[in-house]
């Protein structure tokens, strides 16, 4: 599962919990609004700390302080609520547009280049198969090739260190992968005595493919997941080289 997607899901849950608690606990609209804004800002601050974006997290912390101040019961501050919150939002928006967004884009481009995913997208099926076979070896998994023809829906069968056998279907493409590829790997599991199934692509999956995969416990690696795995192996290899040189 994509770690960033998981972090966003936890963020949404935290915000929702804050809203529910405020609605159940308080009848004052002012307090409900204040706690909702605070829970959102706190969740965003935590999210960016997880992503190691400490400057952005700090801005959200400042916004939290401003919100708490503006929603206090001090009569002198009640008329400045909208102004303080608006200034906090504007500051965060300015930072994201002119500093965070360009930096994030540069980091994404660096990750893409480091992973080599662009070369994979252009590969013929056989070359992509060889590349993934080497990648699995580097991860410490033991891949077995299936026949080139009549492979019953799997390109590889991977033996993981925990003893599980995984039937793997590969698809190098720029187009979204549909239900056919997931159905094929589902059908291949009994033939190869596999404990699980996996479909890997350099692209994305359709909603239908994800639904079928979820119902049949098939693991899906989309472009982002594949990049994460490629970089993880690359960094481990670099670290191992540094250790040997030292």
Short mmCIF file of C-alpha atoms in Angstrom, two decimals, residues 12-242:
data_model
loop_
_atom_site.label_atom_id
_atom_site.label_comp_id
_atom_site.label_asym_id
_atom_site.label_seq_id
_atom_site.Cartn_x
_atom_site.Cartn_y
_atom_site.Cartn_z
CA UNK A 12 -8.86 12.43 7.08
CA UNK A 13 -9.82 10.16 9.97
CA UNK A 14 -8.24 12.51 12.52
CA UNK A 15 -10.11 15.50 11.10
CA UNK A 16 -13.39 13.57 11.05
CA UNK A 17 -12.92 12.48 14.67
CA UNK A 18 -12.30 16.09 15.74
CA UNK A 19 -15.47 17.25 13.98
CA UNK A 20 -17.59 14.46 15.49
CA UNK A 21 -16.28 15.09 19.02
CA UNK A 22 -16.96 18.81 18.76
CA UNK A 23 -20.49 18.25 17.43
CA UNK A 24 -21.35 15.75 20.17
CA UNK A 25 -19.73 17.67 23.03
CA UNK A 26 -20.61 21.29 22.34
CA UNK A 27 -23.79 23.12 21.35
CA UNK A 28 -22.08 26.46 20.85
CA UNK A 29 -21.50 26.99 17.12
CA UNK A 30 -18.42 29.05 17.90
CA UNK A 31 -16.80 26.21 19.85
CA UNK A 32 -17.72 23.62 17.21
CA UNK A 33 -16.10 25.75 14.50
CA UNK A 34 -13.02 26.39 16.62
CA UNK A 35 -12.40 22.75 17.51
CA UNK A 36 -13.01 21.68 13.90
CA UNK A 37 -10.43 24.17 12.62
CA UNK A 38 -7.96 23.23 15.36
CA UNK A 39 -8.31 19.49 14.73
CA UNK A 40 -7.74 20.07 11.01
CA UNK A 41 -4.64 22.17 11.61
CA UNK A 42 -3.28 19.73 14.20
CA UNK A 43 -3.81 16.79 11.84
CA UNK A 44 -2.08 18.63 9.00
CA UNK A 45 0.83 19.52 11.26
CA UNK A 46 1.21 15.86 12.27
CA UNK A 47 0.94 14.77 8.63
CA UNK A 48 3.78 17.04 7.56
CA UNK A 49 5.92 15.95 10.51
CA UNK A 50 5.49 12.34 9.30
CA UNK A 51 6.60 13.46 5.85
CA UNK A 52 9.54 15.33 7.44
CA UNK A 53 8.27 18.68 6.10
CA UNK A 54 9.03 20.48 9.33
CA UNK A 55 8.71 24.02 7.97
CA UNK A 56 5.17 23.39 6.75
CA UNK A 57 4.34 21.62 10.01
CA UNK A 58 5.61 24.67 11.88
CA UNK A 59 3.33 26.95 9.87
CA UNK A 60 0.35 24.81 10.77
CA UNK A 61 1.42 24.96 14.42
CA UNK A 62 1.46 28.76 14.19
CA UNK A 63 -1.97 28.64 12.56
CA UNK A 64 -3.16 26.48 15.48
CA UNK A 65 -1.95 29.08 17.96
CA UNK A 66 -3.67 31.86 16.01
CA UNK A 67 -6.90 29.88 15.86
CA UNK A 68 -6.82 29.07 19.55
CA UNK A 69 -6.24 32.74 20.32
CA UNK A 70 -9.00 33.95 18.05
CA UNK A 71 -11.54 31.48 19.43
CA UNK A 72 -10.76 32.25 23.05
CA UNK A 73 -13.41 33.89 25.21
CA UNK A 74 -11.49 37.16 25.49
CA UNK A 75 -14.01 39.83 24.39
CA UNK A 76 -11.20 41.94 22.89
CA UNK A 77 -10.35 39.19 20.42
CA UNK A 78 -13.78 38.05 19.24
CA UNK A 79 -14.02 40.60 16.43
CA UNK A 80 -10.65 39.53 14.98
CA UNK A 81 -11.57 35.86 14.43
CA UNK A 82 -11.93 35.96 10.68
CA UNK A 83 -8.86 38.15 10.17
CA UNK A 84 -6.52 35.93 12.23
CA UNK A 85 -7.70 32.69 10.64
CA UNK A 86 -7.58 34.24 7.16
CA UNK A 87 -4.01 35.45 7.71
CA UNK A 88 -2.96 31.98 8.86
CA UNK A 89 -4.54 30.33 5.82
CA UNK A 90 -3.06 32.93 3.49
CA UNK A 91 0.44 32.40 4.93
CA UNK A 92 0.18 28.64 4.51
CA UNK A 93 -1.20 29.02 0.98
CA UNK A 94 1.62 31.41 0.02
CA UNK A 95 4.25 29.01 1.35
CA UNK A 96 2.72 26.01 -0.42
CA UNK A 97 2.46 27.79 -3.77
CA UNK A 98 5.85 29.49 -3.90
CA UNK A 99 8.05 27.22 -1.77
CA UNK A 100 6.55 23.81 -0.92
CA UNK A 101 5.00 23.00 -4.31
CA UNK A 102 8.15 23.66 -6.40
CA UNK A 103 10.28 21.76 -3.89
CA UNK A 104 7.85 18.83 -3.87
CA UNK A 105 7.84 18.74 -7.67
CA UNK A 106 11.64 18.69 -7.72
CA UNK A 107 11.66 15.83 -5.18
CA UNK A 108 9.15 13.87 -7.25
CA UNK A 109 11.25 14.31 -10.40
CA UNK A 110 14.35 13.20 -8.46
CA UNK A 111 12.54 10.09 -7.23
CA UNK A 112 11.36 9.24 -10.74
CA UNK A 113 14.89 9.61 -12.11
CA UNK A 114 16.41 7.60 -9.24
CA UNK A 115 13.91 4.75 -9.66
CA UNK A 116 14.37 4.33 -13.42
CA UNK A 117 10.61 3.98 -13.88
CA UNK A 118 10.65 5.97 -17.13
CA UNK A 119 12.92 3.40 -18.76
CA UNK A 120 10.63 0.62 -17.53
CA UNK A 121 7.60 2.28 -19.14
CA UNK A 122 9.23 1.93 -22.55
CA UNK A 123 10.35 -1.68 -22.10
CA UNK A 124 9.09 -4.62 -24.09
CA UNK A 125 7.39 -7.33 -22.00
CA UNK A 126 10.48 -9.56 -21.94
CA UNK A 127 12.77 -6.72 -20.84
CA UNK A 128 10.33 -5.67 -18.12
CA UNK A 129 10.16 -9.27 -16.94
CA UNK A 130 13.96 -9.46 -16.67
CA UNK A 131 14.09 -6.14 -14.85
CA UNK A 132 11.49 -7.20 -12.28
CA UNK A 133 13.19 -10.57 -11.86
CA UNK A 134 16.43 -8.81 -10.90
CA UNK A 135 14.51 -6.44 -8.65
CA UNK A 136 12.94 -9.33 -6.74
CA UNK A 137 16.34 -10.96 -6.31
CA UNK A 138 17.63 -7.67 -4.88
CA UNK A 139 14.72 -7.60 -2.42
CA UNK A 140 15.70 -11.05 -1.19
CA UNK A 141 12.83 -12.81 -2.92
CA UNK A 142 13.32 -15.85 -5.17
CA UNK A 143 11.47 -15.47 -8.49
CA UNK A 144 10.69 -18.34 -10.83
CA UNK A 145 9.82 -17.73 -14.46
CA UNK A 146 6.67 -19.24 -15.88
CA UNK A 147 6.47 -20.47 -19.51
CA UNK A 148 6.45 -17.72 -22.16
CA UNK A 149 3.27 -19.17 -23.65
CA UNK A 150 0.36 -20.72 -21.79
CA UNK A 151 1.58 -19.28 -18.52
CA UNK A 152 -1.93 -19.46 -17.02
CA UNK A 153 -1.94 -15.77 -16.13
CA UNK A 154 1.34 -15.30 -14.25
CA UNK A 155 4.73 -14.12 -15.51
CA UNK A 156 6.59 -15.01 -12.33
CA UNK A 157 6.10 -17.00 -9.17
CA UNK A 158 7.93 -15.36 -6.30
CA UNK A 159 9.03 -17.24 -3.19
CA UNK A 160 9.23 -14.86 -0.25
CA UNK A 161 11.49 -15.42 2.79
CA UNK A 162 8.43 -16.22 4.92
CA UNK A 163 7.68 -19.20 2.68
CA UNK A 164 4.74 -17.68 0.79
CA UNK A 165 4.48 -18.27 -2.95
CA UNK A 166 3.10 -15.32 -4.91
CA UNK A 167 1.85 -15.48 -8.49
CA UNK A 168 2.86 -12.22 -10.22
CA UNK A 169 1.38 -10.61 -13.34
CA UNK A 170 3.44 -7.83 -14.94
CA UNK A 171 2.23 -5.03 -17.19
CA UNK A 172 4.53 -2.27 -18.48
CA UNK A 173 2.20 0.34 -19.92
CA UNK A 174 1.18 3.98 -19.81
CA UNK A 175 -2.49 3.00 -19.86
CA UNK A 176 -4.53 2.00 -16.82
CA UNK A 177 -4.60 -1.73 -16.14
CA UNK A 178 -8.09 -3.21 -16.19
CA UNK A 179 -9.87 -6.20 -14.70
CA UNK A 180 -8.45 -8.71 -17.19
CA UNK A 181 -4.98 -8.68 -15.64
CA UNK A 182 -6.31 -9.14 -12.12
CA UNK A 183 -8.62 -11.97 -13.19
CA UNK A 184 -5.72 -13.73 -14.90
CA UNK A 185 -3.53 -13.76 -11.81
CA UNK A 186 -6.49 -14.93 -9.70
CA UNK A 187 -6.84 -17.91 -12.04
CA UNK A 188 -3.10 -18.64 -11.92
CA UNK A 189 -2.90 -19.16 -8.15
CA UNK A 190 -4.29 -22.72 -8.01
CA UNK A 191 -2.16 -23.82 -10.98
CA UNK A 192 1.10 -22.63 -9.37
CA UNK A 193 0.03 -23.54 -5.82
CA UNK A 194 0.46 -19.88 -4.88
CA UNK A 195 -0.59 -18.48 -1.53
CA UNK A 196 -1.22 -15.03 -2.94
CA UNK A 197 -1.37 -12.99 -6.14
CA UNK A 198 0.11 -9.69 -7.26
CA UNK A 199 -0.23 -7.42 -10.29
CA UNK A 200 2.51 -4.87 -10.98
CA UNK A 201 2.29 -2.05 -13.50
CA UNK A 202 4.18 1.09 -14.47
CA UNK A 203 0.81 2.83 -14.75
CA UNK A 204 -2.36 2.81 -12.65
CA UNK A 205 -5.35 0.51 -12.11
CA UNK A 206 -8.96 1.07 -13.05
CA UNK A 207 -11.61 1.21 -10.34
CA UNK A 208 -12.93 -2.14 -11.53
CA UNK A 209 -9.51 -3.77 -11.25
CA UNK A 210 -9.09 -2.45 -7.70
CA UNK A 211 -12.52 -3.71 -6.68
CA UNK A 212 -11.85 -7.25 -7.96
CA UNK A 213 -8.37 -7.25 -6.39
CA UNK A 214 -9.79 -6.22 -3.01
CA UNK A 215 -12.43 -8.96 -3.08
CA UNK A 216 -9.85 -11.62 -3.98
CA UNK A 217 -6.97 -10.39 -1.80
CA UNK A 218 -4.72 -9.54 -4.76
CA UNK A 219 -1.91 -7.08 -4.05
CA UNK A 220 -1.61 -4.24 -6.55
CA UNK A 221 1.53 -2.22 -7.23
CA UNK A 222 0.87 0.88 -9.29
CA UNK A 223 3.47 3.31 -10.59
CA UNK A 224 3.95 4.98 -7.20
CA UNK A 225 4.25 1.66 -5.35
CA UNK A 226 6.80 0.40 -7.87
CA UNK A 227 8.85 3.59 -7.54
CA UNK A 228 8.86 3.17 -3.74
CA UNK A 229 10.10 -0.42 -4.03
CA UNK A 230 12.76 0.44 -6.63
CA UNK A 231 14.11 3.31 -4.52
CA UNK A 232 14.08 1.19 -1.37
CA UNK A 233 16.26 -1.44 -3.06
CA UNK A 234 18.51 1.22 -4.59
CA UNK A 235 19.09 2.90 -1.22
CA UNK A 236 19.85 -0.45 0.46
CA UNK A 237 22.38 -1.27 -2.24
CA UNK A 238 24.02 2.15 -1.87
CA UNK A 239 24.20 1.70 1.90
CA UNK A 240 25.72 -1.76 1.49
CA UNK A 241 28.36 -0.33 -0.88
CA UNK A 242 29.23 2.41 1.61
#
